[in-house]
Coordinates of C-alpha atoms in Angstrom, one line a residue:
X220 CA 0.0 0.0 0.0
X221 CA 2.9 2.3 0.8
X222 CA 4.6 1.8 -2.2
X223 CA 0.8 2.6 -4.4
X224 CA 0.7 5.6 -2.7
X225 CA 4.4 6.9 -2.9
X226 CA 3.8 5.8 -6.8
X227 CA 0.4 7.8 -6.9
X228 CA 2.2 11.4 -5.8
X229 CA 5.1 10.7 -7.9
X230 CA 2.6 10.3 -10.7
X231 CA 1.0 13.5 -9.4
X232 CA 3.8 15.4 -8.8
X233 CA 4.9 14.4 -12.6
X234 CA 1.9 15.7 -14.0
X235 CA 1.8 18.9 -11.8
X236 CA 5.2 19.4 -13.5
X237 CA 3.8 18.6 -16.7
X238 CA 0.9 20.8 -16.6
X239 CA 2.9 23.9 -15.3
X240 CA 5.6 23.6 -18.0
X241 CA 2.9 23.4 -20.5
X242 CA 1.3 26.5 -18.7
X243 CA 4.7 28.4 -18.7
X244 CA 5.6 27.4 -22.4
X245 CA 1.9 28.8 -24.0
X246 CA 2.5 31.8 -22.3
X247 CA 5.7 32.4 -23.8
X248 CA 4.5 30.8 -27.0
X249 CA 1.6 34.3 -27.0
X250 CA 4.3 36.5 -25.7
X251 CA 6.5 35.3 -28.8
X252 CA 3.7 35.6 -31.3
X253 CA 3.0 39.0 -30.7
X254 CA 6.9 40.4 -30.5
X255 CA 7.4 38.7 -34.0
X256 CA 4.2 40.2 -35.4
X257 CA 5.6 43.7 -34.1
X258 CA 8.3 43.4 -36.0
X259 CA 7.1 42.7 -39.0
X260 CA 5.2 46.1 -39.3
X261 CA 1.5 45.1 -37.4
X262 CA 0.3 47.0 -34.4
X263 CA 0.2 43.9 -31.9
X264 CA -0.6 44.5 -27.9
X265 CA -2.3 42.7 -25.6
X266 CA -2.2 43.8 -21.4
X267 CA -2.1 40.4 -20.1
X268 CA -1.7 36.5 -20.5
X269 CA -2.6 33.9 -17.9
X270 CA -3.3 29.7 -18.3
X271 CA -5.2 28.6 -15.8
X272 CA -7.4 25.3 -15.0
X273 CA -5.7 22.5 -13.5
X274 CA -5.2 19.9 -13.6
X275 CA -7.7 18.6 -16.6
X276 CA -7.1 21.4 -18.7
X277 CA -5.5 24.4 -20.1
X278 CA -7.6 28.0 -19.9
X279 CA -5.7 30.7 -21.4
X280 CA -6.7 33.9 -21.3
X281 CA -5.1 37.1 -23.5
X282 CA -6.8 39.9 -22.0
X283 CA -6.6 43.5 -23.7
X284 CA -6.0 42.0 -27.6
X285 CA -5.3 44.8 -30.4
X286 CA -3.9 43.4 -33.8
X287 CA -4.2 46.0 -37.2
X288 CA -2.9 44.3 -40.6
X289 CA -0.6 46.8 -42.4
X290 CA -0.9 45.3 -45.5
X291 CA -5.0 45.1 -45.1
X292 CA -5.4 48.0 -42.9
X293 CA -8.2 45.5 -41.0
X294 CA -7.4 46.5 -37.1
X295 CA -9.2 43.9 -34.1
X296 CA -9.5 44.7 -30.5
X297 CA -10.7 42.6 -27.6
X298 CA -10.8 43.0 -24.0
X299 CA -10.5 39.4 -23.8
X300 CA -9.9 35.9 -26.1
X301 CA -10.1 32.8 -24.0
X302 CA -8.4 29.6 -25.1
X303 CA -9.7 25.7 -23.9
X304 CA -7.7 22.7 -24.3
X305 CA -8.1 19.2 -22.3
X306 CA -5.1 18.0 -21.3
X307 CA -4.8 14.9 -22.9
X308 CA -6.5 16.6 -26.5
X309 CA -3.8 19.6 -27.1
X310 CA -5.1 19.1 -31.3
X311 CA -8.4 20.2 -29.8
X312 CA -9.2 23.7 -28.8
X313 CA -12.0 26.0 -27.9
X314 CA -12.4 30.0 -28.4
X315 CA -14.6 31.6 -27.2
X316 CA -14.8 35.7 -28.0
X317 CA -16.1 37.9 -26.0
X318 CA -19.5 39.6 -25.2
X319 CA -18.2 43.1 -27.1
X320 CA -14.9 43.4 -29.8
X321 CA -14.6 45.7 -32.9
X322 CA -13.1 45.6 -36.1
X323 CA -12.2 48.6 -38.4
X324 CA -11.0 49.3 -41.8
X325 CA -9.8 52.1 -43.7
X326 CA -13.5 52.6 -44.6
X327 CA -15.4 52.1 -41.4
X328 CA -15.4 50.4 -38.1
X329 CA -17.6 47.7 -36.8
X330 CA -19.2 47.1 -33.0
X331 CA -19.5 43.5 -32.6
X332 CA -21.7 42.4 -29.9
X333 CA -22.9 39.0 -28.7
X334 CA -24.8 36.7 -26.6
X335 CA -22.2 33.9 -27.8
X336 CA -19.3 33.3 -30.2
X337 CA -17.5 30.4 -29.8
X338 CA -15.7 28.1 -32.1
X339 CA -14.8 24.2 -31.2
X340 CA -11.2 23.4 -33.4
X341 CA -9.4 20.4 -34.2
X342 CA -5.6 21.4 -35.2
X343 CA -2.7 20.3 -36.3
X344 CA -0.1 21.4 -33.5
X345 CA 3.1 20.1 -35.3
X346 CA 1.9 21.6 -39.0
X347 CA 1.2 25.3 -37.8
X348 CA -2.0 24.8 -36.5
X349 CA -3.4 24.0 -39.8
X350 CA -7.2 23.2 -39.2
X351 CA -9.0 20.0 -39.9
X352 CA -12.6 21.0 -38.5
X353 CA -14.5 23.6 -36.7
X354 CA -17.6 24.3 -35.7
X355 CA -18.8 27.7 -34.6
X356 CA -21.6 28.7 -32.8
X357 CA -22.9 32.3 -33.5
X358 CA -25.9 33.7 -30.8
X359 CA -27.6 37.3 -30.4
X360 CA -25.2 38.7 -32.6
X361 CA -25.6 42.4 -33.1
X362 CA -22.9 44.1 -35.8
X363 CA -22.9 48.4 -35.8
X364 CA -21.1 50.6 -37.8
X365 CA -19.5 53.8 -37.7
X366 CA -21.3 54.3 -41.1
X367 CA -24.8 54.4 -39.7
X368 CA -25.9 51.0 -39.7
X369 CA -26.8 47.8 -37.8
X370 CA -27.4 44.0 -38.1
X371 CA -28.9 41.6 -36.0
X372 CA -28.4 37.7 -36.6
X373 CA -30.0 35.7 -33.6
X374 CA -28.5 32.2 -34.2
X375 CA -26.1 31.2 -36.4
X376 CA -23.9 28.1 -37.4
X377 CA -20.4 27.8 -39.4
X378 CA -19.0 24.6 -39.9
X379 CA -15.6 23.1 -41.8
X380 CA -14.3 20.1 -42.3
X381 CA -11.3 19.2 -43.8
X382 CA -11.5 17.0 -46.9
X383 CA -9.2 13.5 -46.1
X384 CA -6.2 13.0 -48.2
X385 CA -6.2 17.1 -49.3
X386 CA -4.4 19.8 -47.3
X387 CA -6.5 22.5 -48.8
X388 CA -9.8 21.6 -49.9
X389 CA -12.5 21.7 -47.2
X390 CA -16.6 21.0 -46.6
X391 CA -18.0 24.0 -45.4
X392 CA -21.6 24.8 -44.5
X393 CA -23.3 27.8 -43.1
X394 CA -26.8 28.3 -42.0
X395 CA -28.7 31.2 -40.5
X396 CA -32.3 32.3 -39.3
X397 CA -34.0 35.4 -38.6
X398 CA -30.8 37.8 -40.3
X399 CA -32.3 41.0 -39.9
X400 CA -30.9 43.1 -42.6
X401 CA -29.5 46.9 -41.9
X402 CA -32.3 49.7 -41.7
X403 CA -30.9 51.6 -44.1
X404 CA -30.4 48.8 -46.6
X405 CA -33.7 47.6 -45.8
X406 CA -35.3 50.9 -46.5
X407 CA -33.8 51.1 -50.2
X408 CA -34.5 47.3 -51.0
X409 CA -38.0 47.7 -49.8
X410 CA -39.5 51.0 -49.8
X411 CA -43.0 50.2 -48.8
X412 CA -42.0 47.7 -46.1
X413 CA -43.8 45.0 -47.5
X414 CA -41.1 42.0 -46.5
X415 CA -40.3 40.6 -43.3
X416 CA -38.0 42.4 -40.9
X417 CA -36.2 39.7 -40.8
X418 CA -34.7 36.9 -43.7
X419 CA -36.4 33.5 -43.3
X420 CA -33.6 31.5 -43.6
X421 CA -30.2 31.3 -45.4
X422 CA -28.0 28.4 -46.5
X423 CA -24.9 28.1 -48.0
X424 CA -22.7 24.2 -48.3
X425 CA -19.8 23.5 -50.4
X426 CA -16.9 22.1 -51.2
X427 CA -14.2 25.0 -51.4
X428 CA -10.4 24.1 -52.4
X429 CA -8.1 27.1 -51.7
X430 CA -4.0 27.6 -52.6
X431 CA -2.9 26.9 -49.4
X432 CA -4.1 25.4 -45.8
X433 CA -6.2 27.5 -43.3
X434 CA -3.4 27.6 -40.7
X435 CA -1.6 30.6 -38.5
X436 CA -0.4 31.7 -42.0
X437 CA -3.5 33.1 -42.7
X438 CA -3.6 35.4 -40.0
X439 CA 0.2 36.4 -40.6
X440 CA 1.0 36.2 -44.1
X441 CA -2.8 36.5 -46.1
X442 CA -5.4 34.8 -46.7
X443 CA -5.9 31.4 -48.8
X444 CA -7.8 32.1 -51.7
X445 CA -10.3 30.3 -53.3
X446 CA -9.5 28.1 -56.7
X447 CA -12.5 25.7 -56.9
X448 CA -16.0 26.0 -55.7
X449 CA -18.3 23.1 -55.5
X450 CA -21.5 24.8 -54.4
X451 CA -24.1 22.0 -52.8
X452 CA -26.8 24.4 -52.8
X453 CA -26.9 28.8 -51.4
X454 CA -30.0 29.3 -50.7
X455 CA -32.0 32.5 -49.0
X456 CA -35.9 33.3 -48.0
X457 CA -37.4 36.8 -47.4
X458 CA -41.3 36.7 -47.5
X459 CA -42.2 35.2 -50.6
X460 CA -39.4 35.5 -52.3
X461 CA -37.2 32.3 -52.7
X462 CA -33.4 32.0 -54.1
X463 CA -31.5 28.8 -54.5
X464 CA -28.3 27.6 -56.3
X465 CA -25.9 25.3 -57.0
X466 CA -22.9 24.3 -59.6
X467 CA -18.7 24.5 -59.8
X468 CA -16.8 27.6 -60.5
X469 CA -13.1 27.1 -61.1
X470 CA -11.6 30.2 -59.8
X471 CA -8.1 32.1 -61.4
X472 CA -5.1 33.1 -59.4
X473 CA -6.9 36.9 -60.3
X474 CA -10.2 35.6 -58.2
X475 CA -12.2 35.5 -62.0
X476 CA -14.6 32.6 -61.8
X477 CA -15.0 30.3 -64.5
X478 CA -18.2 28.0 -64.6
X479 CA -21.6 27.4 -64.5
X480 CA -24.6 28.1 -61.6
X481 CA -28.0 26.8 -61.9
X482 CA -30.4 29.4 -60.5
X483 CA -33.7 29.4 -59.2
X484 CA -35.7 32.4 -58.4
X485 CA -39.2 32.3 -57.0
X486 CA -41.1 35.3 -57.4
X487 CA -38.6 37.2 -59.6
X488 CA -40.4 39.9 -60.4
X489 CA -39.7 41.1 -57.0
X490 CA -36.4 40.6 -56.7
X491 CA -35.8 42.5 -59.8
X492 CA -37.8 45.6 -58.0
X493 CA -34.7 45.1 -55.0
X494 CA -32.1 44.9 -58.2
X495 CA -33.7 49.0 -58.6
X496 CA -34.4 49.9 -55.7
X497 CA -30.4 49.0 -54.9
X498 CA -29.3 50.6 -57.7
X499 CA -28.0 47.6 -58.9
X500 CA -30.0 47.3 -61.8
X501 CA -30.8 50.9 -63.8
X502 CA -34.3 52.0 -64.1
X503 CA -34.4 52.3 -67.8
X504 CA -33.4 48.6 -68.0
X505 CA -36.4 47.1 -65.8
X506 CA -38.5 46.7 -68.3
X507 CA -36.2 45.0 -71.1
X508 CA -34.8 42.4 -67.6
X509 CA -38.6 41.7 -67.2
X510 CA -39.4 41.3 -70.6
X511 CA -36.2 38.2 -71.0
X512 CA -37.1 37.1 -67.7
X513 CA -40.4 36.8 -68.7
X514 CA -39.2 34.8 -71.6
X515 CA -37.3 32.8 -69.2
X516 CA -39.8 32.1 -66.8
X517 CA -42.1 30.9 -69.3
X518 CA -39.7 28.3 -70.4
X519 CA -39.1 27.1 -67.0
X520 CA -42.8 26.6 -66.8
X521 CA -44.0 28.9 -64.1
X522 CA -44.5 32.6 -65.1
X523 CA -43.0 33.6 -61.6
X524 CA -40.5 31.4 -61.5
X525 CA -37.2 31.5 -62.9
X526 CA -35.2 28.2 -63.5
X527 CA -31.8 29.1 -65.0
X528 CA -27.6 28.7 -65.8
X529 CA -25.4 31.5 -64.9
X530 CA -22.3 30.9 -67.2
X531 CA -19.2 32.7 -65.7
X532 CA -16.6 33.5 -68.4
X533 CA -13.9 35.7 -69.4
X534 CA -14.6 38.3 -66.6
X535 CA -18.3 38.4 -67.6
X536 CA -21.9 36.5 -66.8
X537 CA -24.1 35.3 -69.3
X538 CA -28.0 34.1 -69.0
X539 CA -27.9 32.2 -72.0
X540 CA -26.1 33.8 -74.7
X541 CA -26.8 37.5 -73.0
X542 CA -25.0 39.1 -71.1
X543 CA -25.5 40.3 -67.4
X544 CA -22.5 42.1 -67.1
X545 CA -19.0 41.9 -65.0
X546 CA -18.4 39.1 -63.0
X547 CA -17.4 39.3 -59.2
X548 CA -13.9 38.4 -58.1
X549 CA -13.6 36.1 -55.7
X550 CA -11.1 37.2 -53.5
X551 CA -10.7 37.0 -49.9
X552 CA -9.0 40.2 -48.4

């Protein structure tokens, strides 16, 4: 019995040793991160660092967070970022943000309030932290702007997954409910406040390969950019309007996309009348869009539906053999 005890405290005393390393080395492994990202040119300070939760875990805590991208000009402050690992599960962390952080650009800065924002992540330790899944959990999330504007998104779900055997190519899926769209935006889109406040629903799954892994390099150096997209379905309700879509883009080093989307719209007409109202669409055109959409609703067999292929090529889309105009570059900033 003497000799199961004596062995029990050694083992204790071990993994006390353990565990307080392991403490000691994250903090210096923050302390580190930061001093290298001040020399390269970023704005990077943060008050405090602490690890805390023994013995079945690791809690660190980097209090006082404020990071700005030279190259991007993006700027993020926190008062607080808190870090979970289990002990025996260091590939395996857990962030959660906090209840208020902002984030600014040249143009404008952004108040990001929340009831919840917290991301579960299984990493790669030994390859940079390159990710292999995560699943974040978005609740009472209110964005604000310096620009006049607000957002409200009441629950919210981003997931990723890495695809096995590929280093850059990833499942990822998106769903929301109840977005409530800016005033201001709202007001232009719909004049006579005949929609919803708030967006039914919105969906978005895929399979998106990129140039690189999502890994601490994409915080330091920039982002990975897209170079395939398998889109499952992207799908959105507001009132009685209904938009879905699916198809592959392959996507240049440039971020032109080249491909096809099939498109369906359920009560067009109406979304055409946002298209104006936006300013996305010219008023002298409406009638000559409603008259081929017209044309292409009747085909589709529903005069207010429209079932259709976006083809994306050479900079441009096309409905058909007519042109919509430029296409958008898919770049991630």
């Amino acid at each position: 019995m003497r000799r199961l005890i004596s062995g029990l405290v050694v083992l204790a005393a071990l993994a006390s040793g353990w565990w307080a390393f392991y403490a000691w080395s994250t903090g210096n492994v923050v302390a580190a991160w930061f001093a290298d990202r001040a020399e390269e040119g970023w704005l990077a300070n943060y008050s405090d660092v602490s690890v805390g939760g023994f013995p079945a875990q690791f809690t660190t805590r980097v209090e006082g967070l404020e990071l700005a991208d030279p190259d991007t000009g993006w700027v993020w402050t926190a008062p607080i970022i808190t870090l979970e690992q289990r002990v025996f599960r260091p590939d395996h962390l857990r962030a959660i943000g906090p209840s208020e952080q902002a984030l600014a650009s040249p143009r404008e800065r952004l108040t990001i309030r929340s009831e919840a924002i917290r991301s579960d992540l299984d990493v790669q330790p030994a390859a940079r932290f390159a990710l292999d899944a995560s699943d974040t959990e978005l609740r009472g999330v209110e964005i604000s702007s310096t620009e006049g504007w607000s957002m409200r998104l009441p629950e919210g779900r981003l997931t990723g997954q890495r695809v096995e055997g590929e280093d850059d190519t990833y499942d990822v899926a998106f769903r929301a409910s109840g977005l409530v769209p800016p005033a201001p935006m709202a007001a232009v889109l719909d004049p006579a406040g005949v929609l919803p406040e708030a967006i039914g629903e919105v969906i978005y799954t895929a399979r998106m390969a990129f140039d690189r892994p999502w890994d601490l390099g994409a915080i330091e150096d920039r982002r990975p950019q897209i170079t395939r997209l398998d889109l499952d379905e992207a799908a959105a309700s507001w009132g009685a309007m209904l938009f879905r879509a699916t198809g592959a883009l392959d996507v240049d080093a440039q971020g032109q996309p080249d491909g096809e989307i099939s498109v369906r719209a359920e009560n067009w007409r109406a979304m055409v009348d946002l298209a104006v109202n936006a300013g996305a669409l010219p008023e002298q055109l409406q009638s000559s869009v409603e008259g081929v959409l017209g044309v292409v609703a009747g085909l589709s067999g529903s005069p207010d539906n429209i079932d259709a292929t976006l083809a994306f090529r050479d900079g441009r889309v096309f409905l058909g053999p007519i042109p919509l105009g430029p296409a958008p570059r898919l770049v991630l900033r």
